[in-house]
């Protein structure tokens, strides 16, 4: 179901229509994405890369004695979202001021405002992905962002690598025109990041094509919440993939409650106070709190369905589902799902 590299087409570049609101709106309505070369400040992103990877080196994810900018993973270390080992370092990276500030860059705010014709803000929950080499069962599977981030279908995801990201490092691929399905498709359990995937039979008959590119630092891919997309596997020998995916919404649209919390705070407790502890500016702290945003509850139905499917699959011996439940049980906590996962794992080990 994952396309062969030879079936991947190039992303269409839209630099020629930057600043032309009408043209941008027409193109995203047609293609379901917009891709810009070197949209973001390369020097700022290089500095961000240096800072993020230095924190990862301190956390023993980057090989000691190597230049952090090279992003060479420590041999033998692999973890991902959902693992307690992942949040231990991820939340250290999350404290980085420049990481959060980069989402507020004028060029980003202007571009997303031009695309929607509305006043836009970055959602509080910024996201970084720190993906280990050759850990491909955990690659972000085929999905639509709405199941994770909710709010409205109009929210825009902006994905950008923090460093060059050739195809083999596992950048993002989008299914061109797939936003036109106009609804959230069925998502199922997946071991990959986010835990939910769309099966091929849902969209293959549409005959749409997958698009990606050899991304360079500064390049930025923007798409709405119904566009079907996935990450490609990081099949490099030893390099970590580092990227940002931040979401932008109109100030007068509702926001789902969990998007006002730090990323992965639900997996390992982490607060804004901890995030901001070493910042030297308050400009972008709690910036969303005084503008009267309408906060709506998270819809748990998507993740609950994924969990139920994982339980069913685990009972029939599916190793990916067993791995998923073991990870959940290891995280611990006093939730119903943790209790169910622990009981089920005990039952199947008897
Ligand atoms: O970077 C990844 O692996 C996943 C990113 C993604 O799904 C997104 O930006 O919405
Ligand atoms: Fe996504």
GROMACS .gro file of N, CA, C and O in nm, residues 165-266:
model
  408
  165UNK      N    1   1.617   1.726   0.404
  165UNK     CA    2   1.549   1.598   0.426
  165UNK      C    3   1.525   1.528   0.292
  165UNK      O    4   1.416   1.537   0.234
  166UNK      N    5   1.628   1.457   0.242
  166UNK     CA    6   1.609   1.381   0.120
  166UNK      C    7   1.510   1.267   0.144
  166UNK      O    8   1.483   1.232   0.260
  167UNK      N    9   1.457   1.211   0.035
  167UNK     CA   10   1.351   1.111   0.047
  167UNK      C   11   1.388   0.999   0.146
  167UNK      O   12   1.304   0.958   0.226
  168UNK      N   13   1.512   0.955   0.144
  168UNK     CA   14   1.549   0.841   0.230
  168UNK      C   15   1.548   0.875   0.379
  168UNK      O   16   1.550   0.787   0.464
  169UNK      N   17   1.545   1.006   0.413
  169UNK     CA   18   1.538   1.044   0.554
  169UNK      C   19   1.393   1.045   0.603
  169UNK      O   20   1.367   1.061   0.723
  170UNK      N   21   1.299   1.028   0.510
  170UNK     CA   22   1.160   1.008   0.553
  170UNK      C   23   1.082   1.136   0.573
  170UNK      O   24   1.030   1.162   0.682
  171UNK      N   25   1.070   1.216   0.469
  171UNK     CA   26   0.989   1.337   0.475
  171UNK      C   27   0.842   1.305   0.453
  171UNK      O   28   0.801   1.189   0.448
  172UNK      N   29   0.763   1.411   0.439
  172UNK     CA   30   0.618   1.392   0.425
  172UNK      C   31   0.579   1.374   0.278
  172UNK      O   32   0.638   1.433   0.189
  173UNK      N   33   0.478   1.290   0.257
  173UNK     CA   34   0.418   1.273   0.124
  173UNK      C   35   0.269   1.303   0.136
  173UNK      O   36   0.206   1.264   0.235
  174UNK      N   37   0.214   1.371   0.036
  174UNK     CA   38   0.070   1.401   0.038
  174UNK      C   39   0.001   1.336  -0.082
  174UNK      O   40   0.061   1.322  -0.189
  175UNK      N   41  -0.124   1.300  -0.060
  175UNK     CA   42  -0.206   1.246  -0.168
  175UNK      C   43  -0.281   1.364  -0.231
  175UNK      O   44  -0.374   1.421  -0.171
  176UNK      N   45  -0.235   1.400  -0.350
  176UNK     CA   46  -0.285   1.523  -0.414
  176UNK      C   47  -0.437   1.518  -0.435
  176UNK      O   48  -0.489   1.419  -0.488
  177UNK      N   49  -0.504   1.623  -0.393
  177UNK     CA   50  -0.649   1.634  -0.417
  177UNK      C   51  -0.734   1.556  -0.319
  177UNK      O   52  -0.857   1.557  -0.328
  178UNK      N   53  -0.671   1.490  -0.222
  178UNK     CA   54  -0.747   1.399  -0.134
  178UNK      C   55  -0.837   1.473  -0.035
  178UNK      O   56  -0.931   1.415   0.019
  179UNK      N   57  -0.812   1.602  -0.015
  179UNK     CA   58  -0.900   1.681   0.075
  179UNK      C   59  -1.043   1.684   0.023
  179UNK      O   60  -1.137   1.709   0.097
  180UNK      N   61  -1.057   1.658  -0.109
  180UNK     CA   62  -1.191   1.667  -0.169
  180UNK      C   63  -1.284   1.555  -0.123
  180UNK      O   64  -1.403   1.559  -0.153
  181UNK      N   65  -1.231   1.455  -0.051
  181UNK     CA   66  -1.322   1.354   0.005
  181UNK      C   67  -1.422   1.423   0.098
  181UNK      O   68  -1.532   1.371   0.122
  182UNK      N   69  -1.383   1.539   0.154
  182UNK     CA   70  -1.480   1.623   0.227
  182UNK      C   71  -1.522   1.573   0.363
  182UNK      O   72  -1.611   1.630   0.425
  183UNK      N   73  -1.463   1.464   0.408
  183UNK     CA   74  -1.502   1.410   0.540
  183UNK      C   75  -1.383   1.332   0.598
  183UNK      O   76  -1.286   1.305   0.528
  184UNK      N   77  -1.398   1.299   0.726
  184UNK     CA   78  -1.295   1.217   0.790
  184UNK      C   79  -1.321   1.071   0.751
  184UNK      O   80  -1.431   1.020   0.771
  185UNK      N   81  -1.221   1.008   0.692
  185UNK     CA   82  -1.235   0.866   0.655
  185UNK      C   83  -1.212   0.779   0.778
  185UNK      O   84  -1.162   0.825   0.881
  186UNK      N   85  -1.250   0.653   0.767
  186UNK     CA   86  -1.227   0.559   0.877
  186UNK      C   87  -1.078   0.545   0.906
  186UNK      O   88  -1.000   0.522   0.815
  187UNK      N   89  -1.043   0.560   1.031
  187UNK     CA   90  -0.904   0.538   1.073
  187UNK      C   91  -0.898   0.413   1.159
  187UNK      O   92  -0.989   0.387   1.237
  188UNK      N   93  -0.789   0.338   1.145
  188UNK     CA   94  -0.773   0.212   1.219
  188UNK      C   95  -0.644   0.213   1.299
  188UNK      O   96  -0.556   0.295   1.275
  189UNK      N   97  -0.634   0.115   1.388
  189UNK     CA   98  -0.512   0.104   1.470
  189UNK      C   99  -0.388   0.096   1.381
  189UNK      O  100  -0.386   0.026   1.281
  190UNK      N  101  -0.283   0.164   1.424
  190UNK     CA  102  -0.152   0.152   1.361
  190UNK      C  103  -0.046   0.165   1.469
  190UNK      O  104  -0.064   0.240   1.565
  191UNK      N  105   0.064   0.093   1.451
  191UNK     CA  106   0.176   0.109   1.543
  191UNK      C  107   0.251   0.240   1.516
  191UNK      O  108   0.324   0.291   1.601
  192UNK      N  109   0.231   0.295   1.397
  192UNK     CA  110   0.305   0.416   1.358
  192UNK      C  111   0.266   0.536   1.443
  192UNK      O  112   0.165   0.535   1.515
  193UNK      N  113   0.346   0.642   1.431
  193UNK     CA  114   0.324   0.762   1.512
  193UNK      C  115   0.183   0.815   1.492
  193UNK      O  116   0.132   0.822   1.381
  194UNK      N  117   0.119   0.850   1.603
  194UNK     CA  118  -0.020   0.896   1.599
  194UNK      C  119  -0.117   0.782   1.623
  194UNK      O  120  -0.230   0.804   1.666
  195UNK      N  121  -0.073   0.659   1.590
  195UNK     CA  122  -0.152   0.541   1.626
  195UNK      C  123  -0.273   0.512   1.541
  195UNK      O  124  -0.347   0.417   1.567
  196UNK      N  125  -0.298   0.593   1.436
  196UNK     CA  126  -0.419   0.575   1.355
  196UNK      C  127  -0.385   0.584   1.207
  196UNK      O  128  -0.309   0.673   1.166
  197UNK      N  129  -0.443   0.492   1.129
  197UNK     CA  130  -0.417   0.495   0.985
  197UNK      C  131  -0.542   0.467   0.903
  197UNK      O  132  -0.635   0.400   0.948
  198UNK      N  133  -0.539   0.520   0.781
  198UNK     CA  134  -0.645   0.494   0.683
  198UNK      C  135  -0.599   0.377   0.597
  198UNK      O  136  -0.484   0.375   0.550
  199UNK      N  137  -0.687   0.279   0.576
  199UNK     CA  138  -0.652   0.167   0.490
  199UNK      C  139  -0.670   0.204   0.343
  199UNK      O  140  -0.755   0.287   0.309
  200UNK      N  141  -0.591   0.140   0.259
  200UNK     CA  142  -0.587   0.173   0.117
  200UNK      C  143  -0.722   0.168   0.048
  200UNK      O  144  -0.751   0.250  -0.040
  201UNK      N  145  -0.808   0.074   0.089
  201UNK     CA  146  -0.935   0.060   0.016
  201UNK      C  147  -1.023   0.185   0.028
  201UNK      O  148  -1.114   0.206  -0.051
  202UNK      N  149  -0.993   0.268   0.127
  202UNK     CA  150  -1.071   0.392   0.146
  202UNK      C  151  -1.045   0.495   0.036
  202UNK      O  152  -1.127   0.581   0.012
  203UNK      N  153  -0.925   0.490  -0.023
  203UNK     CA  154  -0.892   0.599  -0.118
  203UNK      C  155  -0.828   0.552  -0.248
  203UNK      O  156  -0.816   0.630  -0.342
  204UNK      N  157  -0.789   0.424  -0.256
  204UNK     CA  158  -0.715   0.382  -0.376
  204UNK      C  159  -0.799   0.397  -0.503
  204UNK      O  160  -0.746   0.433  -0.609
  205UNK      N  161  -0.929   0.373  -0.490
  205UNK     CA  162  -1.016   0.382  -0.609
  205UNK      C  163  -1.023   0.525  -0.664
  205UNK      O  164  -1.060   0.546  -0.779
  206UNK      N  165  -0.985   0.623  -0.583
  206UNK     CA  166  -0.989   0.762  -0.629
  206UNK      C  167  -0.881   0.788  -0.733
  206UNK      O  168  -0.886   0.888  -0.807
  207UNK      N  169  -0.780   0.700  -0.735
  207UNK     CA  170  -0.674   0.713  -0.837
  207UNK      C  171  -0.587   0.836  -0.820
  207UNK      O  172  -0.535   0.889  -0.918
  208UNK      N  173  -0.570   0.882  -0.699
  208UNK     CA  174  -0.490   1.003  -0.675
  208UNK      C  175  -0.342   0.966  -0.664
  208UNK      O  176  -0.308   0.850  -0.639
  209UNK      N  177  -0.255   1.066  -0.679
  209UNK     CA  178  -0.111   1.035  -0.677
  209UNK      C  179  -0.043   1.094  -0.553
  209UNK      O  180  -0.082   1.199  -0.502
  210UNK      N  181   0.060   1.022  -0.509
  210UNK     CA  182   0.140   1.066  -0.394
  210UNK      C  183   0.250   1.159  -0.441
  210UNK      O  184   0.316   1.131  -0.542
  211UNK      N  185   0.273   1.266  -0.363
  211UNK     CA  186   0.374   1.364  -0.400
  211UNK      C  187   0.467   1.392  -0.282
  211UNK      O  188   0.421   1.407  -0.169
  212UNK      N  189   0.594   1.400  -0.312
  212UNK     CA  190   0.693   1.437  -0.210
  212UNK      C  191   0.811   1.501  -0.283
  212UNK      O  192   0.804   1.527  -0.403
  213UNK      N  193   0.920   1.522  -0.210
  213UNK     CA  194   1.038   1.583  -0.273
  213UNK      C  195   1.159   1.556  -0.187
  213UNK      O  196   1.147   1.507  -0.074
  214UNK      N  197   1.275   1.588  -0.239
  214UNK     CA  198   1.395   1.595  -0.156
  214UNK      C  199   1.394   1.734  -0.092
  214UNK      O  200   1.431   1.833  -0.155
  215UNK      N  201   1.342   1.740   0.030
  215UNK     CA  202   1.326   1.869   0.097
  215UNK      C  203   1.462   1.927   0.135
  215UNK      O  204   1.554   1.854   0.173
  216UNK      N  205   1.469   2.060   0.129
  216UNK     CA  206   1.585   2.131   0.183
  216UNK      C  207   1.539   2.220   0.297
  216UNK      O  208   1.421   2.256   0.304
  217UNK      N  209   1.636   2.253   0.382
  217UNK     CA  210   1.601   2.335   0.499
  217UNK      C  211   1.535   2.466   0.453
  217UNK      O  212   1.582   2.529   0.358
  218UNK      N  213   1.426   2.503   0.517
  218UNK     CA  214   1.350   2.623   0.480
  218UNK      C  215   1.225   2.588   0.400
  218UNK      O  216   1.125   2.660   0.403
  219UNK      N  217   1.229   2.474   0.327
  219UNK     CA  218   1.112   2.432   0.247
  219UNK      C  219   0.995   2.405   0.341
  219UNK      O  220   1.014   2.352   0.453
  220UNK      N  221   0.874   2.434   0.295
  220UNK     CA  222   0.756   2.422   0.381
  220UNK      C  223   0.637   2.371   0.302
  220UNK      O  224   0.606   2.422   0.194
  221UNK      N  225   0.571   2.271   0.359
  221UNK     CA  226   0.453   2.210   0.298
  221UNK      C  227   0.332   2.247   0.384
  221UNK      O  228   0.336   2.230   0.506
  222UNK      N  229   0.226   2.295   0.320
  222UNK     CA  230   0.108   2.342   0.394
  222UNK      C  231  -0.017   2.272   0.340
  222UNK      O  232  -0.036   2.263   0.219
  223UNK      N  233  -0.099   2.221   0.432
  223UNK     CA  234  -0.220   2.150   0.384
  223UNK      C  235  -0.329   2.155   0.491
  223UNK      O  236  -0.299   2.166   0.610
  224UNK      N  237  -0.456   2.144   0.448
  224UNK     CA  238  -0.567   2.146   0.544
  224UNK      C  239  -0.591   2.009   0.607
  224UNK      O  240  -0.533   1.908   0.567
  225UNK      N  241  -0.683   2.008   0.704
  225UNK     CA  242  -0.696   1.894   0.796
  225UNK      C  243  -0.755   1.767   0.734
  225UNK      O  244  -0.754   1.662   0.798
  226UNK      N  245  -0.807   1.776   0.611
  226UNK     CA  246  -0.861   1.654   0.549
  226UNK      C  247  -0.767   1.593   0.444
  226UNK      O  248  -0.795   1.485   0.391
  227UNK      N  249  -0.659   1.660   0.413
  227UNK     CA  250  -0.565   1.606   0.314
  227UNK      C  251  -0.499   1.479   0.368
  227UNK      O  252  -0.445   1.478   0.479
  228UNK      N  253  -0.504   1.373   0.288
  228UNK     CA  254  -0.444   1.246   0.329
  228UNK      C  255  -0.292   1.254   0.307
  228UNK      O  256  -0.247   1.298   0.200
  229UNK      N  257  -0.217   1.215   0.408
  229UNK     CA  258  -0.071   1.223   0.398
  229UNK      C  259  -0.006   1.119   0.487
  229UNK      O  260  -0.074   1.053   0.567
  230UNK      N  261   0.123   1.106   0.474
  230UNK     CA  262   0.199   1.011   0.557
  230UNK      C  263   0.345   1.053   0.553
  230UNK      O  264   0.385   1.133   0.469
  231UNK      N  265   0.422   0.995   0.644
  231UNK     CA  266   0.567   1.014   0.635
  231UNK      C  267   0.624   0.894   0.560
  231UNK      O  268   0.568   0.784   0.563
  232UNK      N  269   0.736   0.916   0.494
  232UNK     CA  270   0.809   0.805   0.432
  232UNK      C  271   0.905   0.750   0.537
  232UNK      O  272   0.943   0.821   0.631
  233UNK      N  273   0.942   0.623   0.526
  233UNK     CA  274   1.031   0.565   0.628
  233UNK      C  275   1.171   0.628   0.625
  233UNK      O  276   1.221   0.658   0.517
  234UNK      N  277   1.227   0.645   0.741
  234UNK     CA  278   1.367   0.689   0.751
  234UNK      C  279   1.455   0.566   0.735
  234UNK      O  280   1.475   0.489   0.829
  235UNK      N  281   1.507   0.549   0.612
  235UNK     CA  282   1.587   0.427   0.583
  235UNK      C  283   1.736   0.459   0.577
  235UNK      O  284   1.814   0.381   0.524
  236UNK      N  285   1.774   0.575   0.631
  236UNK     CA  286   1.918   0.606   0.635
  236UNK      C  287   1.985   0.513   0.736
  236UNK      O  288   1.920   0.453   0.821
  237UNK      N  289   2.115   0.505   0.723
  237UNK     CA  290   2.196   0.419   0.811
  237UNK      C  291   2.190   0.469   0.955
  237UNK      O  292   2.172   0.393   1.048
  238UNK      N  293   2.207   0.601   0.972
  238UNK     CA  294   2.234   0.650   1.107
  238UNK      C  295   2.184   0.791   1.136
  238UNK      O  296   2.223   0.849   1.237
  239UNK      N  297   2.100   0.849   1.049
  239UNK     CA  298   2.063   0.989   1.069
  239UNK      C  299   1.925   1.005   1.130
  239UNK      O  300   1.829   0.939   1.087
  240UNK      N  301   1.913   1.096   1.224
  240UNK     CA  302   1.782   1.132   1.279
  240UNK      C  303   1.712   1.231   1.185
  240UNK      O  304   1.777   1.320   1.131
  241UNK      N  305   1.583   1.214   1.169
  241UNK     CA  306   1.506   1.316   1.097
  241UNK      C  307   1.444   1.410   1.200
  241UNK      O  308   1.379   1.365   1.296
  242UNK      N  309   1.464   1.539   1.179
  242UNK     CA  310   1.408   1.642   1.269
  242UNK      C  311   1.317   1.732   1.186
  242UNK      O  312   1.359   1.785   1.083
  243UNK      N  313   1.193   1.748   1.231
  243UNK     CA  314   1.101   1.834   1.155
  243UNK      C  315   1.002   1.901   1.249
  243UNK      O  316   0.986   1.860   1.365
  244UNK      N  317   0.937   2.003   1.195
  244UNK     CA  318   0.833   2.075   1.268
  244UNK      C  319   0.701   2.050   1.200
  244UNK      O  320   0.695   2.044   1.078
  245UNK      N  321   0.595   2.029   1.277
  245UNK     CA  322   0.464   2.042   1.215
  245UNK      C  323   0.373   2.121   1.308
  245UNK      O  324   0.327   2.073   1.409
  246UNK      N  325   0.353   2.244   1.268
  246UNK     CA  326   0.272   2.336   1.348
  246UNK      C  327   0.142   2.363   1.276
  246UNK      O  328   0.134   2.355   1.155
  247UNK      N  329   0.041   2.391   1.356
  247UNK     CA  330  -0.091   2.414   1.298
  247UNK      C  331  -0.139   2.555   1.324
  247UNK      O  332  -0.112   2.611   1.430
  248UNK      N  333  -0.208   2.607   1.223
  248UNK     CA  334  -0.255   2.746   1.226
  248UNK      C  335  -0.406   2.744   1.210
  248UNK      O  336  -0.460   2.665   1.134
  249UNK      N  337  -0.470   2.835   1.282
  249UNK     CA  338  -0.615   2.843   1.272
  249UNK      C  339  -0.658   2.989   1.275
  249UNK      O  340  -0.584   3.076   1.322
  250UNK      N  341  -0.781   3.013   1.228
  250UNK     CA  342  -0.837   3.147   1.236
  250UNK      C  343  -0.863   3.179   1.383
  250UNK      O  344  -0.905   3.091   1.460
  251UNK      N  345  -0.838   3.304   1.423
  251UNK     CA  346  -0.854   3.340   1.564
  251UNK      C  347  -0.997   3.319   1.611
  251UNK      O  348  -1.020   3.290   1.728
  252UNK      N  349  -1.094   3.333   1.519
  252UNK     CA  350  -1.233   3.317   1.564
  252UNK      C  351  -1.290   3.178   1.538
  252UNK      O  352  -1.411   3.157   1.547
  253UNK      N  353  -1.206   3.081   1.509
  253UNK     CA  354  -1.251   2.940   1.503
  253UNK      C  355  -1.229   2.874   1.640
  253UNK      O  356  -1.139   2.914   1.715
  254UNK      N  357  -1.308   2.770   1.670
  254UNK     CA  358  -1.285   2.700   1.797
  254UNK      C  359  -1.157   2.617   1.793
  254UNK      O  360  -1.112   2.575   1.687
  255UNK      N  361  -1.102   2.594   1.912
  255UNK     CA  362  -0.983   2.509   1.924
  255UNK      C  363  -1.014   2.394   2.019
  255UNK      O  364  -1.081   2.413   2.121
  256UNK      N  365  -0.970   2.274   1.984
  256UNK     CA  366  -0.988   2.159   2.073
  256UNK      C  367  -0.896   2.175   2.194
  256UNK      O  368  -0.780   2.217   2.180
  257UNK      N  369  -0.950   2.141   2.308
  257UNK     CA  370  -0.882   2.169   2.435
  257UNK      C  371  -0.737   2.119   2.440
  257UNK      O  372  -0.648   2.189   2.489
  258UNK      N  373  -0.715   1.996   2.390
  258UNK     CA  374  -0.580   1.939   2.404
  258UNK      C  375  -0.475   2.018   2.325
  258UNK      O  376  -0.356   2.008   2.353
  259UNK      N  377  -0.521   2.098   2.227
  259UNK     CA  378  -0.424   2.176   2.149
  259UNK      C  379  -0.376   2.300   2.223
  259UNK      O  380  -0.290   2.373   2.175
  260UNK      N  381  -0.434   2.323   2.341
  260UNK     CA  382  -0.386   2.433   2.425
  260UNK      C  383  -0.286   2.380   2.529
  260UNK      O  384  -0.246   2.454   2.620
  261UNK      N  385  -0.247   2.254   2.516
  261UNK     CA  386  -0.149   2.194   2.608
  261UNK      C  387  -0.021   2.159   2.532
  261UNK      O  388  -0.025   2.137   2.410
  262UNK      N  389   0.092   2.147   2.602
  262UNK     CA  390   0.214   2.104   2.534
  262UNK      C  391   0.197   1.966   2.470
  262UNK      O  392   0.124   1.882   2.523
  263UNK      N  393   0.264   1.945   2.358
  263UNK     CA  394   0.253   1.817   2.286
  263UNK      C  395   0.303   1.701   2.374
  263UNK      O  396   0.404   1.714   2.443
  264UNK      N  397   0.230   1.592   2.369
  264UNK     CA  398   0.260   1.469   2.445
  264UNK      C  399   0.250   1.487   2.597
  264UNK      O  400   0.301   1.404   2.672
  265UNK      N  401   0.183   1.596   2.639
  265UNK     CA  402   0.162   1.614   2.783
  265UNK      C  403   0.066   1.507   2.836
  265UNK      O  404   0.069   1.474   2.956
  266UNK      N  405  -0.017   1.454   2.747
  266UNK     CA  406  -0.111   1.350   2.792
  266UNK      C  407  -0.040   1.217   2.813
  266UNK      O  408  -0.091   1.127   2.879
   0.00000   0.00000   0.00000
